[in-house]
Amino acid sequence: MSAADAPARQPAPTGGPGDERLVHRSLARRLMSRPELGSVVGAIAVFLFFSLIAEPFLRPASLSTVLYASSTIGIMAVPVALLMIGGEFDLSAGVMVVSSALVSSMFSYQMTANTWVGVGVSLLVTLAIGAFNGVLLTRTKLPSFVITLGTFFMLTGLNLGFTKLISGTVSTKSIADMEGFDSARALFASHLTIGGVDIQITIVWWLALVAVATWVLLRTRAGNWIFAVGGNADAARAVGVPVTRTKIGLYMGVAFCAWISGQHLLFSFDAIQSGDGVGNEFLYIIAAAVGGCLMTGGFGSAIGAAVGALIFGMASKGIVYAQWNPDWYKFFLGVMLLLATLLNAWVRKRAEDKS
Amino acid sequence: MARVGRRGRVVGAVLAAVLGVSLAGCSSTGGKRAEERAAQAAGGKAAVHTPRWTFAMVTHSGDGDTFWDIVQNGAQQAAVKDNINFVYAHDKEAQRQSQLVQSYIDQKVDGLIVSLAKPDAMKDVVRKAEKAGIPVITVNSGAAESKAFGALTHIGQDETVAGEAVGEELTKRGKKKALCVLHEQGNVGHEQRCDGAAKTFKGELQKLYVDGTNMPDVQASIESKLQADPAIDAVVTLGAPFAPTAVQAKEQAGSKAEIDTFDLNAQVANGLKDGSLGFAVDQQPYLQGYQAVDLLWLYKYNSDVLGGGKPVLTGPQVITKKDAAALQEYTKRGTR
């Protein structure tokens, strides 16, 4: 994974050339100050824990299942992490995924169009929702919490209202027999067999998104803008950072990933329940927060969010592999997440003390 | 200015492209056109000349619940036939559900249909309706409480009886170890279904809780359970939308388990037909809505009461491959 080499890709700060100790220390410090360090330790702890306690956990097929569960959260945790680094929240992200799936399913069905047409229309609509969030936020200067809560309710209502109005029922009709379904499924919901293990394609999407987001954050001007905007928007504006454009872009990034997740939902499960997705926005925020993104903005990483999603995936499925009493499932999950996050915070604090 | 113009042109071009593609990119299979070609359920006019009474239905359904949608369809079609003005409201929170019932009592409706998923919260308001002279019929859940609260009749499925039917069917099919997948933690009806199945099933039955509003998570959870315990040879989901997901989970996990389910929808009918599902236990939600409206009408018109104080059961009906073909078109139109 790109987790290991990402810190090295960061531009080396100027240490005295020839002074070996200085270079060495700054490298260690750079490693220690990476936001995902704590979460990586947390992830290793959770992994070791379930490897010891649940015998089927270490099987390749099981790990592939865990990765699939992580990837469906992780695909959304990446843009949500970027948004959080930029100092904003998006409460509409969970429902937006379902909206995106509903739009492409219903457009294809009602127009009797090739499913790819629905997929394209859905991309435009979803990006428009993201832009709506971003523009409204930057124009009104209201907290993102309020704006996206409004969008959350509106989308929840629209999902149900439109589906009922157009389909006559609360779930969409099957589009599995329509043209273009199979090729779209190949892109969004297929699985590859690597070394006898089934790998869901969402895992590939996930890793690709993490790589792109990490590159943007660490290597491009836009990445600097995101950190600056989340740190102090006014100061950023004063030095010429396009705050408005950056924030709108971040919301559209969330929308784009919601589109990918939505298409996966549609082509994997064929018929979409219009009431789904509520509450998932918190999973994305949790993954980003567990992965070291500060709730106040200005600090965090895409890799951290990916590790956060991985911790969530491992904990939630590891409990099933361990065959614990299901009545206590949510309790165990909460304990796991809390412990992983505490370990995360502890490691980071020690890292900061040392450096 | 020039910039705005250029942007406008780009947007225009994109829209034109989308429209162009949608005209050219038609699908020759499936879609709405296929649906229109198929026969539609009969609409129709009132069959009686009684006054236009108003009946209200208040359920504990969440937003966008497939099951309650079918109940509502049944009620609406009976309302058309009986010349009834039918109004519907729902809220999954018991407190808000009882407030909705209260608001219909305030409006002095002519009849009430209520589901009693959380009976204690509904007790007072159902009694109030009775005192206000509004006949109440309870549907779906609350068979035990219905009469004590003063309702005329209860129409629904006894969840324990339905679970028992599943247990018997599993035993009949020679299953040894079954998994009961609950998609709502804390739903009493769900627990009763699994417990009922455990009671009559000769093998071992385990429970698995999943997050019903998150399909990929449902799939991954079932997958991991099947991987953890390869001895499981039957998976029972408690709602129709979860059955196809369980089928995918089984394929991913490389398990041989048979997938069975409570309730019915178009996907389940297809699954039964092509053999990917073993059987479905239907409680005929259409009947729950249809009968409730019809019985209220009968009561207003003729003082009829059905059931003699005992609940009127709408299920369980065990549906297998041989029934599936006949039911497919009814599931498509949303009445089964």
XYZ file of C-alpha atoms in Angstrom:
691
model
C 0.000 0.000 0.000
C 1.017 3.572 -0.432
C 0.857 4.126 3.308
C 4.518 3.407 3.840
C 6.024 5.520 1.118
C 3.803 8.565 1.399
C 5.805 10.407 4.078
C 8.937 9.963 2.016
C 7.246 11.645 -0.910
C 6.833 14.815 1.052
C 9.299 17.469 -0.116
C 12.343 17.253 2.130
C 12.661 20.266 4.384
C 15.953 22.053 4.168
C 18.373 20.422 6.553
C 22.025 21.424 6.459
C 23.607 19.453 3.626
C 26.410 17.386 5.000
C 25.165 17.467 8.581
C 24.081 13.888 8.979
C 22.416 14.275 12.380
C 20.205 17.116 11.256
C 18.901 15.243 8.229
C 18.323 12.145 10.274
C 16.386 13.926 12.992
C 14.191 15.836 10.607
C 13.288 12.588 8.854
C 12.263 11.000 12.133
C 10.344 14.094 13.060
C 8.579 14.073 9.742
C 7.562 10.491 10.259
C 6.405 11.191 13.798
C 4.367 14.224 12.881
C 2.420 12.434 10.164
C -1.268 12.578 11.146
C -1.906 8.923 10.297
C 0.875 7.520 12.482
C -1.339 6.949 15.514
C -4.109 5.367 13.476
C -1.663 2.988 11.802
C -0.606 1.790 15.248
C -4.308 1.492 16.189
C -5.005 -0.505 13.031
C -2.111 -2.865 13.738
C -3.434 -3.347 17.279
C -6.952 -4.173 16.064
C -5.516 -6.479 13.414
C -3.337 -8.374 15.892
C -6.205 -8.591 18.353
C -8.564 -10.277 15.905
C -5.799 -12.422 14.423
C -5.312 -13.909 17.864
C -8.936 -14.118 18.936
C -10.778 -15.090 15.736
C -9.395 -18.050 13.860
C -11.097 -17.389 10.467
C -10.016 -13.715 10.472
C -6.623 -14.370 8.856
C -7.918 -16.384 5.909
C -7.422 -14.579 2.579
C -11.176 -14.722 1.796
C -11.979 -13.163 5.171
C -9.437 -10.395 4.720
C -10.962 -9.671 1.329
C -14.377 -9.348 3.000
C -12.938 -7.007 5.618
C -11.322 -4.923 2.882
C -14.630 -4.745 1.016
C -16.445 -3.526 4.130
C -13.674 -0.976 4.689
C -13.661 0.169 1.093
C -17.368 1.050 1.003
C -16.745 3.417 3.906
C -13.260 4.333 2.749
C -14.287 5.605 -0.688
C -16.364 8.286 1.047
C -13.976 8.825 3.967
C -11.297 10.129 1.582
C -13.181 13.209 0.295
C -14.810 13.709 3.685
C -11.317 13.816 5.235
C -10.203 16.406 2.670
C -13.294 18.425 3.470
C -12.571 18.173 7.191
C -8.973 19.300 6.607
C -10.546 22.217 4.770
C -12.503 22.977 7.930
C -16.006 21.871 6.894
C -18.465 19.003 7.426
C -20.909 17.313 5.108
C -23.912 15.705 6.783
C -25.581 15.029 3.443
C -22.854 12.642 2.251
C -24.603 9.422 3.325
C -27.923 10.196 1.694
C -26.234 11.695 -1.359
C -24.836 8.243 -2.176
C -28.376 6.857 -2.333
C -29.634 9.901 -4.280
C -26.938 9.281 -6.849
C -27.931 5.636 -7.220
C -31.630 6.525 -7.435
C -31.066 9.118 -10.147
C -29.171 6.793 -12.440
C -31.546 3.898 -11.843
C -34.726 5.895 -12.381
C -33.411 7.904 -15.318
C -32.372 4.739 -17.135
C -35.647 3.021 -16.338
C -38.075 5.837 -17.059
C -36.384 6.879 -20.292
C -35.766 3.234 -21.221
C -32.228 4.465 -21.876
C -28.960 2.626 -21.899
C -27.847 2.436 -18.268
C -24.671 4.396 -19.092
C -26.856 7.404 -19.894
C -28.362 7.185 -16.415
C -24.876 6.894 -14.944
C -23.822 10.061 -16.784
C -26.905 12.023 -15.762
C -26.378 10.895 -12.195
C -22.808 12.246 -12.253
C -24.072 15.675 -13.348
C -26.874 15.714 -10.768
C -24.620 14.566 -7.931
C -21.930 17.111 -8.771
C -24.667 19.746 -8.836
C -25.711 18.771 -5.303
C -22.096 19.100 -4.168
C -21.802 22.485 -5.874
C -25.085 23.541 -4.250
C -23.629 22.747 -0.817
C -20.402 24.586 -1.572
C -21.926 27.664 -3.176
C -24.563 28.042 -0.486
C -21.901 27.697 2.203
C -19.554 30.274 0.735
C -22.349 32.703 -0.171
C -24.274 32.623 3.114
C -21.267 32.139 5.457
C -23.527 29.900 7.570
C -21.883 26.959 9.361
C -21.487 23.886 7.149
C -23.319 21.931 9.834
C -26.524 23.886 9.146
C -26.222 24.010 5.373
C -25.546 20.317 4.907
C -28.123 19.342 7.521
C -30.640 21.168 5.346
C -29.367 19.308 2.287
C -29.508 16.044 4.243
C -33.220 16.500 4.989
C -34.028 17.751 1.523
C -32.284 14.802 -0.124
C -33.917 12.327 2.274
C -37.304 13.744 1.305
C -36.516 13.976 -2.388
C -35.229 10.391 -2.468
C -38.484 9.111 -1.060
C -40.820 11.578 -2.767
C -39.346 11.223 -6.250
C -39.024 7.457 -6.065
C -42.635 7.091 -4.965
C -43.833 9.615 -7.565
C -41.943 8.045 -10.436
C -41.798 4.335 -9.599
C -45.040 4.105 -7.619
C -43.197 2.158 -4.915
C -40.488 3.041 -2.420
C -37.735 1.089 -4.141
C -36.608 1.347 -7.742
C -37.472 -1.185 -10.419
C -34.853 -3.657 -11.515
C -32.660 -2.445 -14.372
C -30.624 -5.646 -14.530
C -32.140 -6.606 -17.882
C -31.305 -3.295 -19.549
C -28.533 -2.572 -22.016
C -25.267 -1.375 -20.579
C -25.929 -2.925 -17.180
C -23.242 -5.567 -17.487
C -20.490 -3.207 -18.612
C -21.409 -0.686 -15.910
C -21.430 -3.473 -13.369
C -17.950 -4.460 -14.499
C -16.692 -0.975 -13.693
C -18.535 -0.348 -10.433
C -19.409 -3.675 -8.835
C -17.337 -6.509 -10.268
C -14.726 -8.549 -8.506
C -11.324 -9.680 -9.650
C -9.655 -12.919 -8.666
C -6.076 -12.403 -7.582
C -4.231 -15.485 -6.434
C -7.468 -17.387 -5.834
C -8.890 -14.587 -3.681
C -11.892 -12.557 -4.729
C -11.167 -8.842 -4.630
C -14.101 -6.453 -4.928
C -13.471 -3.641 -7.365
C -14.438 -1.064 -4.738
C -11.089 -1.838 -3.084
C -9.313 -0.755 -6.283
C -11.416 2.422 -6.430
C -10.629 3.086 -2.807
C -6.846 2.718 -3.160
C -6.848 4.833 -6.316
C -8.797 7.601 -4.577
C -6.434 7.531 -1.592
C -3.453 7.825 -3.929
C -4.975 10.722 -5.879
C -6.074 12.544 -2.727
C -2.650 12.109 -1.128
C -0.965 13.428 -4.249
C -3.296 16.434 -4.338
C -2.755 17.171 -0.652
C 1.017 16.863 -0.587
C 2.165 17.728 -4.067
C -0.163 20.327 -5.553
C -1.020 23.942 -4.922
C -4.643 22.909 -4.310
C -3.394 20.766 -1.428
C -1.727 23.753 0.185
C -4.928 25.716 -0.268
C -6.950 23.011 1.505
C -4.649 23.067 4.542
C -4.595 26.872 4.546
C -8.372 27.199 4.251
C -8.945 24.774 7.094
C -6.300 26.356 9.310
C -7.446 29.937 9.075
C -9.711 30.990 6.221
C -9.250 34.728 6.726
C -5.470 34.508 6.847
C -5.561 32.264 3.797
C -7.702 34.753 1.905
C -5.313 37.525 2.880
C -2.399 35.756 1.225
C -4.374 35.129 -1.941
C -5.752 31.616 -1.490
C -9.013 31.215 -3.444
C -11.064 30.187 -0.413
C -14.440 30.065 -2.185
C -13.200 27.964 -5.057
C -11.355 25.575 -2.749
C -14.413 24.938 -0.584
C -16.764 24.444 -3.516
C -14.198 22.085 -5.005
C -14.036 20.066 -1.794
C -17.825 19.649 -1.711
C -17.797 18.583 -5.342
C -15.098 16.062 -4.439
C -17.456 14.573 -1.862
C -20.187 14.518 -4.506
C -17.924 12.764 -7.006
C -17.115 9.996 -4.552
C -20.785 9.769 -3.557
C -21.435 9.133 -7.222
C -18.903 6.279 -7.312
C -20.385 4.760 -4.133
C -23.911 5.226 -5.454
C -23.136 3.474 -8.717
C -21.577 0.619 -6.761
C -24.759 0.369 -4.710
C -26.920 0.326 -7.820
C -24.921 -2.139 -9.899
C -24.211 -4.396 -6.973
C -27.745 -4.624 -5.590
C -29.766 -3.727 -8.701
C -32.842 -2.344 -6.915
C -32.323 0.594 -4.547
C -34.315 1.215 -1.355
C -35.066 4.928 -1.218
C -34.776 5.110 2.580
C -31.196 3.822 2.717
C -28.041 5.750 3.546
C -29.286 7.724 6.545
C -26.626 7.698 9.250
C -23.761 6.620 7.007
C -22.421 10.196 6.918
C -21.295 9.660 10.489
C -19.339 6.542 9.555
C -17.355 8.617 7.046
C -16.688 11.360 9.566
C -15.739 8.756 12.193
C -13.295 7.096 9.782
C -11.659 10.457 9.036
C -11.524 11.417 12.709
C -10.140 8.044 13.834
C -7.580 8.439 11.051
C -6.238 11.617 12.597
C -8.156 14.413 10.881
C -8.817 17.197 13.354
C -12.485 18.102 13.802
C -11.426 21.759 13.720
C -9.714 21.569 10.343
C -6.235 22.255 9.036
C -4.729 18.890 9.952
C -5.135 15.348 8.679
C -4.462 13.073 5.728
C -6.219 10.913 3.155
C -4.177 7.885 4.168
C -5.280 8.416 7.764
C -8.928 8.361 6.665
C -8.261 5.132 4.787
C -6.711 3.595 7.887
C -9.696 4.848 9.904
C -12.050 3.082 7.500
C -9.882 -0.024 7.774
C -10.088 0.044 11.583
C -13.867 0.335 11.351
C -14.055 -2.480 8.802
C -11.805 -4.762 10.836
C -13.609 -4.083 14.105
C -17.121 -4.494 12.711
C -16.360 -7.709 10.818
C -13.824 -9.071 13.290
C -16.572 -9.207 15.891
C -18.548 -11.459 13.548
C -15.527 -13.683 12.887
C -14.942 -13.933 16.619
C -18.546 -15.212 16.916
C -19.272 -13.074 19.927
C -22.793 -12.806 21.307
C -24.549 -10.575 18.749
C -26.637 -8.811 21.393
C -23.510 -6.940 22.443
C -22.286 -6.208 18.937
C -22.693 -2.416 18.976
C -21.134 -2.214 22.434
C -18.049 -4.126 21.322
C -17.818 -1.964 18.235
C -17.896 1.183 20.347
C -15.207 -0.153 22.696
C -12.983 -1.099 19.738
C -13.266 2.307 18.131
C -12.686 4.135 21.379
C -9.596 2.055 22.185
C -8.181 2.463 18.691
C -8.706 6.221 18.869
C -7.215 6.505 22.351
C -4.159 4.564 21.229
C -4.005 6.858 18.220
C -4.063 9.973 20.399
C -1.528 8.534 22.822
C 0.938 7.620 20.083
C 0.629 11.034 18.530
C 1.158 12.792 21.824
C 4.308 10.769 22.489
C 5.514 11.485 18.976
C 5.032 15.195 19.526
C 6.809 15.112 22.879
C 9.812 13.401 21.354
C 10.221 15.638 18.372
C -17.964 38.513 -19.571
C -16.195 36.461 -22.167
C -15.495 33.920 -19.476
C -19.147 33.591 -18.461
C -20.044 33.184 -22.105
C -17.581 30.414 -22.523
C -18.798 28.671 -19.420
C -22.385 28.977 -20.609
C -21.459 27.431 -23.891
C -19.708 24.558 -22.135
C -22.786 23.895 -20.006
C -24.963 24.063 -23.107
C -22.735 21.637 -24.916
C -22.798 19.202 -22.007
C -26.595 19.353 -21.808
C -26.910 18.887 -25.541
C -24.558 15.920 -25.365
C -26.573 14.362 -22.541
C -29.816 14.808 -24.438
C -28.261 13.483 -27.612
C -26.887 10.445 -25.869
C -30.151 9.782 -24.076
C -32.025 9.805 -27.373
C -29.473 7.616 -29.078
C -28.694 5.477 -26.053
C -32.023 3.769 -25.626
C -32.197 0.313 -24.139
C -34.188 -2.178 -26.140
C -34.704 -4.366 -23.095
C -36.407 -3.722 -19.769
C -37.249 -0.243 -18.512
C -40.486 1.644 -18.395
C -41.500 0.740 -21.914
C -41.512 -2.931 -20.992
C -43.564 -2.135 -17.935
C -46.094 -0.198 -19.991
C -46.403 -3.085 -22.351
C -47.265 -5.322 -19.451
C -50.746 -5.291 -18.021
C -51.529 -2.882 -15.197
C -53.419 -3.560 -12.005
C -57.058 -2.568 -12.281
C -57.845 0.916 -10.997
C -61.564 1.547 -10.873
C -64.531 3.297 -9.367
C -66.427 2.973 -6.116
C -68.617 -0.118 -5.997
C -70.923 1.154 -3.229
C -73.107 4.189 -2.515
C -72.368 4.656 1.197
C -71.347 8.175 2.333
C -67.748 9.192 1.696
C -66.279 8.352 5.107
C -62.697 9.244 6.025
C -60.468 6.446 7.332
C -56.980 7.208 8.627
C -54.104 4.775 8.874
C -51.101 5.411 11.152
C -48.223 2.954 11.124
C -44.787 2.620 12.664
C -43.166 2.406 9.240
C -39.866 4.132 8.597
C -39.385 6.280 5.496
C -39.360 4.311 2.287
C -40.263 0.914 3.679
C -41.181 -1.578 0.946
C -43.416 -3.635 3.169
C -45.619 -0.782 4.337
C -45.844 0.478 0.818
C -47.695 -2.707 -0.108
C -49.978 -2.403 2.945
C -50.794 1.108 1.814
C -51.502 -0.064 -1.736
C -53.983 -2.602 -0.370
C -55.704 -0.006 1.786
C -55.919 2.455 -1.076
C -57.460 -0.029 -3.461
C -60.059 -1.070 -0.891
C -60.756 2.621 -0.235
C -61.480 3.247 -3.912
C -63.913 0.346 -3.986
C -65.628 1.321 -0.717
C -65.911 5.047 -1.563
C -63.595 5.930 1.326
C -61.419 9.004 1.671
C -58.202 7.306 2.786
C -55.446 9.205 4.595
C -52.110 7.794 5.702
C -49.339 8.855 8.056
C -46.393 7.063 9.624
C -43.576 7.576 12.070
C -41.179 4.975 13.409
C -40.869 6.780 16.751
C -43.688 5.554 18.995
C -44.281 8.938 20.583
C -44.688 10.724 17.279
C -46.865 7.885 15.982
C -49.273 8.385 18.881
C -49.313 12.133 18.223
C -50.333 11.421 14.637
C -53.199 9.230 15.858
C -54.247 12.008 18.219
C -54.334 14.507 15.372
C -56.693 12.232 13.432
C -58.915 11.883 16.487
C -58.992 15.694 16.645
C -60.051 15.743 13.023
C -62.899 13.350 13.905
C -62.162 10.776 11.219
C -64.724 7.998 10.760
C -62.334 5.112 11.353
C -58.746 4.444 12.409
C -56.221 1.794 11.421
C -53.202 1.596 13.715
C -50.182 -0.662 14.029
C -49.055 -1.446 17.575
C -45.324 -2.094 17.283
C -44.780 -0.374 20.627
C -48.108 -1.084 22.343
C -47.477 0.797 25.585
C -46.949 4.075 23.807
C -50.149 3.621 21.809
C -52.432 2.451 24.600
C -53.811 5.805 25.724
C -54.437 7.172 22.302
C -56.229 4.046 21.072
C -58.502 4.205 24.154
C -59.140 7.881 23.417
C -60.255 6.994 19.918
C -62.632 4.403 21.292
C -64.058 6.980 23.756
C -64.495 9.457 20.919
C -66.593 6.844 19.134
C -64.068 6.157 16.397
C -63.785 2.444 15.541
C -60.181 1.208 15.536
C -58.683 -1.758 13.734
C -55.121 -2.743 14.538
C -52.895 -4.199 11.865
C -49.598 -6.053 11.587
C -48.279 -5.937 15.142
C -50.096 -5.863 18.469
C -52.199 -9.025 18.270
C -51.928 -9.535 22.027
C -52.898 -5.990 23.026
C -55.444 -5.135 20.370
C -58.560 -6.333 22.208
C -57.557 -4.966 25.610
C -57.106 -1.513 24.106
C -60.622 -1.576 22.723
C -59.931 -2.242 19.043
C -62.556 -4.057 16.957
C -60.257 -6.568 15.326
C -56.602 -7.253 14.722
C -55.425 -8.150 11.257
C -51.914 -9.429 10.886
C -49.478 -12.207 11.158
C -48.455 -13.737 14.422
C -44.681 -13.357 14.168
C -44.000 -16.356 16.368
C -46.320 -18.520 14.238
C -44.567 -17.243 11.103
C -41.185 -18.049 12.626
C -42.426 -21.524 13.514
C -43.443 -22.057 9.889
C -39.893 -21.202 8.849
C -38.422 -23.583 11.407
C -40.657 -26.410 10.172
C -39.786 -25.716 6.542
C -36.058 -25.690 7.356
C -36.377 -29.009 9.170
C -38.345 -30.424 6.240
C -35.519 -29.397 3.935
C -33.018 -31.258 6.102
C -31.077 -28.206 7.264
C -28.740 -28.573 10.235
C -27.461 -25.083 11.060
C -29.330 -21.912 10.168
C -28.540 -18.212 10.441
C -31.280 -15.678 11.251
C -30.338 -12.198 9.936
C -31.976 -9.357 11.892
C -31.824 -5.971 10.134
C -33.263 -3.841 12.972
C -31.797 -4.125 16.423
C -34.488 -3.994 19.114
C -37.469 -4.834 16.898
C -39.620 -7.209 18.962
C -41.281 -8.744 15.896
C -37.882 -9.666 14.490
C -36.870 -11.404 17.680
C -40.173 -13.303 17.721
C -39.600 -14.502 14.172
C -36.134 -15.852 14.967
C -37.281 -17.325 18.276
C -40.262 -18.977 16.591
C -37.970 -20.490 13.981
C -35.588 -21.708 16.667
C -38.506 -23.371 18.459
C -39.589 -25.666 15.614
C -36.241 -26.036 13.851
C -34.585 -29.353 14.706
C -31.103 -27.996 13.974
C -29.205 -25.095 15.511
C -30.209 -21.487 14.822
C -27.903 -18.502 15.272
C -28.687 -14.788 15.122
C -26.794 -12.102 13.246
C -27.565 -8.395 13.595
C -26.826 -6.193 10.590
C -27.321 -2.520 9.808
C -30.391 -2.568 7.563
C -29.872 0.890 6.049
C -26.407 0.036 4.755
C -26.558 -2.723 2.110
C -22.810 -3.184 1.513
C -22.426 -3.644 5.244
C -25.236 -6.209 5.308
C -23.465 -8.140 2.579
C -20.058 -7.992 4.249
C -21.507 -9.053 7.609
C -23.294 -12.111 6.216
C -20.193 -12.931 4.192
C -17.966 -12.862 7.242
C -20.398 -14.972 9.248
C -20.519 -17.611 6.518
C -16.722 -17.611 6.317
C -16.422 -17.896 10.071
C -18.787 -20.855 10.211
C -18.831 -23.018 7.051
C -21.268 -25.429 8.723
C -24.146 -22.977 8.187
C -26.404 -24.496 5.528
C -29.325 -22.036 5.605
C -29.593 -18.256 5.886
C -32.951 -16.680 6.717
C -33.367 -12.940 6.121
C -36.257 -11.113 7.773
C -37.063 -8.751 4.921
C -37.312 -9.253 1.158
C -34.693 -6.642 0.137
C -32.046 -8.494 2.132
C -32.497 -11.863 0.421
C -30.683 -10.977 -2.863
C -27.903 -9.417 -0.780
C -27.566 -12.644 1.182
C -27.312 -14.522 -2.119
C -24.371 -12.324 -3.146
C -22.740 -12.756 0.245
C -23.074 -16.519 -0.072
C -21.468 -16.487 -3.516
C -18.616 -14.296 -2.296
C -18.033 -16.523 0.712
C -18.170 -19.650 -1.432
C -20.818 -21.096 0.852
C -23.368 -23.737 -0.099
C -26.047 -22.396 2.241
C -29.632 -22.066 1.048
C -31.039 -18.530 1.278
C -34.631 -18.182 2.547
C -36.565 -15.106 3.529
C -39.553 -13.536 5.167
C -41.714 -11.345 2.938
C -41.841 -11.000 -0.800
C -40.923 -8.574 -3.559
C -40.125 -8.733 -7.266
C -36.488 -9.657 -6.692
C -37.467 -12.451 -4.302
C -40.031 -13.795 -6.781
C -37.289 -13.857 -9.437
C -34.889 -15.515 -7.009
C -37.407 -18.218 -6.132
C -38.033 -18.844 -9.798
C -34.362 -19.153 -10.773
C -33.565 -21.231 -7.701
C -31.183 -18.843 -5.956
C -33.677 -18.673 -3.084
C -35.212 -21.661 -1.334
C -38.511 -20.371 -0.010
C -40.199 -17.190 1.212
C -42.716 -16.796 4.000
C -45.230 -14.151 3.041
C -47.578 -12.435 5.473
C -49.492 -10.836 2.593
C -49.196 -7.169 3.547
C -51.669 -6.223 0.831
C -54.342 -8.105 2.776
C -53.511 -6.221 5.977
C -54.280 -2.881 4.362
C -57.142 -4.071 2.207
C -58.944 -5.990 4.945
C -58.535 -3.210 7.495
C -60.305 -0.671 5.283
C -62.883 -3.180 4.147
C -63.677 -4.324 7.697
C -64.032 -0.729 8.892
C -66.461 -0.168 6.040
C -68.374 -3.328 6.931
C -68.552 -2.165 10.535
C -69.879 1.260 9.587
C -72.316 -0.189 7.073
C -73.445 -3.363 8.723
C -71.910 -3.494 12.240
C -69.937 -6.539 11.140
C -66.889 -7.648 13.102
C -64.594 -10.415 11.927
C -62.532 -12.766 14.054
C -64.811 -13.047 17.080
C -62.316 -11.187 19.260
C -59.401 -13.260 17.946
C -56.793 -11.864 15.553
C -57.410 -12.485 11.858
C -54.198 -13.983 10.459
C -52.916 -12.961 7.036
C -49.994 -15.352 7.072
C -47.726 -17.203 7.048
C -47.902 -18.450 3.513
C -44.866 -20.473 2.449
C -43.958 -19.690 -1.154
C -41.601 -21.871 -3.174
C -40.405 -22.193 -6.738
C -43.709 -23.535 -8.017
C -45.705 -20.492 -6.823
C -43.135 -17.944 -7.894
C -44.037 -17.646 -11.569
C -47.658 -16.825 -10.780
C -46.688 -14.188 -8.209
C -44.043 -12.443 -10.309
C -46.400 -10.032 -12.039
C -48.179 -9.167 -8.785
C -44.885 -8.298 -7.105
C -44.039 -6.047 -10.051
C -47.203 -3.995 -9.605
C -46.597 -3.715 -5.856
C -49.500 -5.730 -4.463
C -47.624 -8.865 -3.354
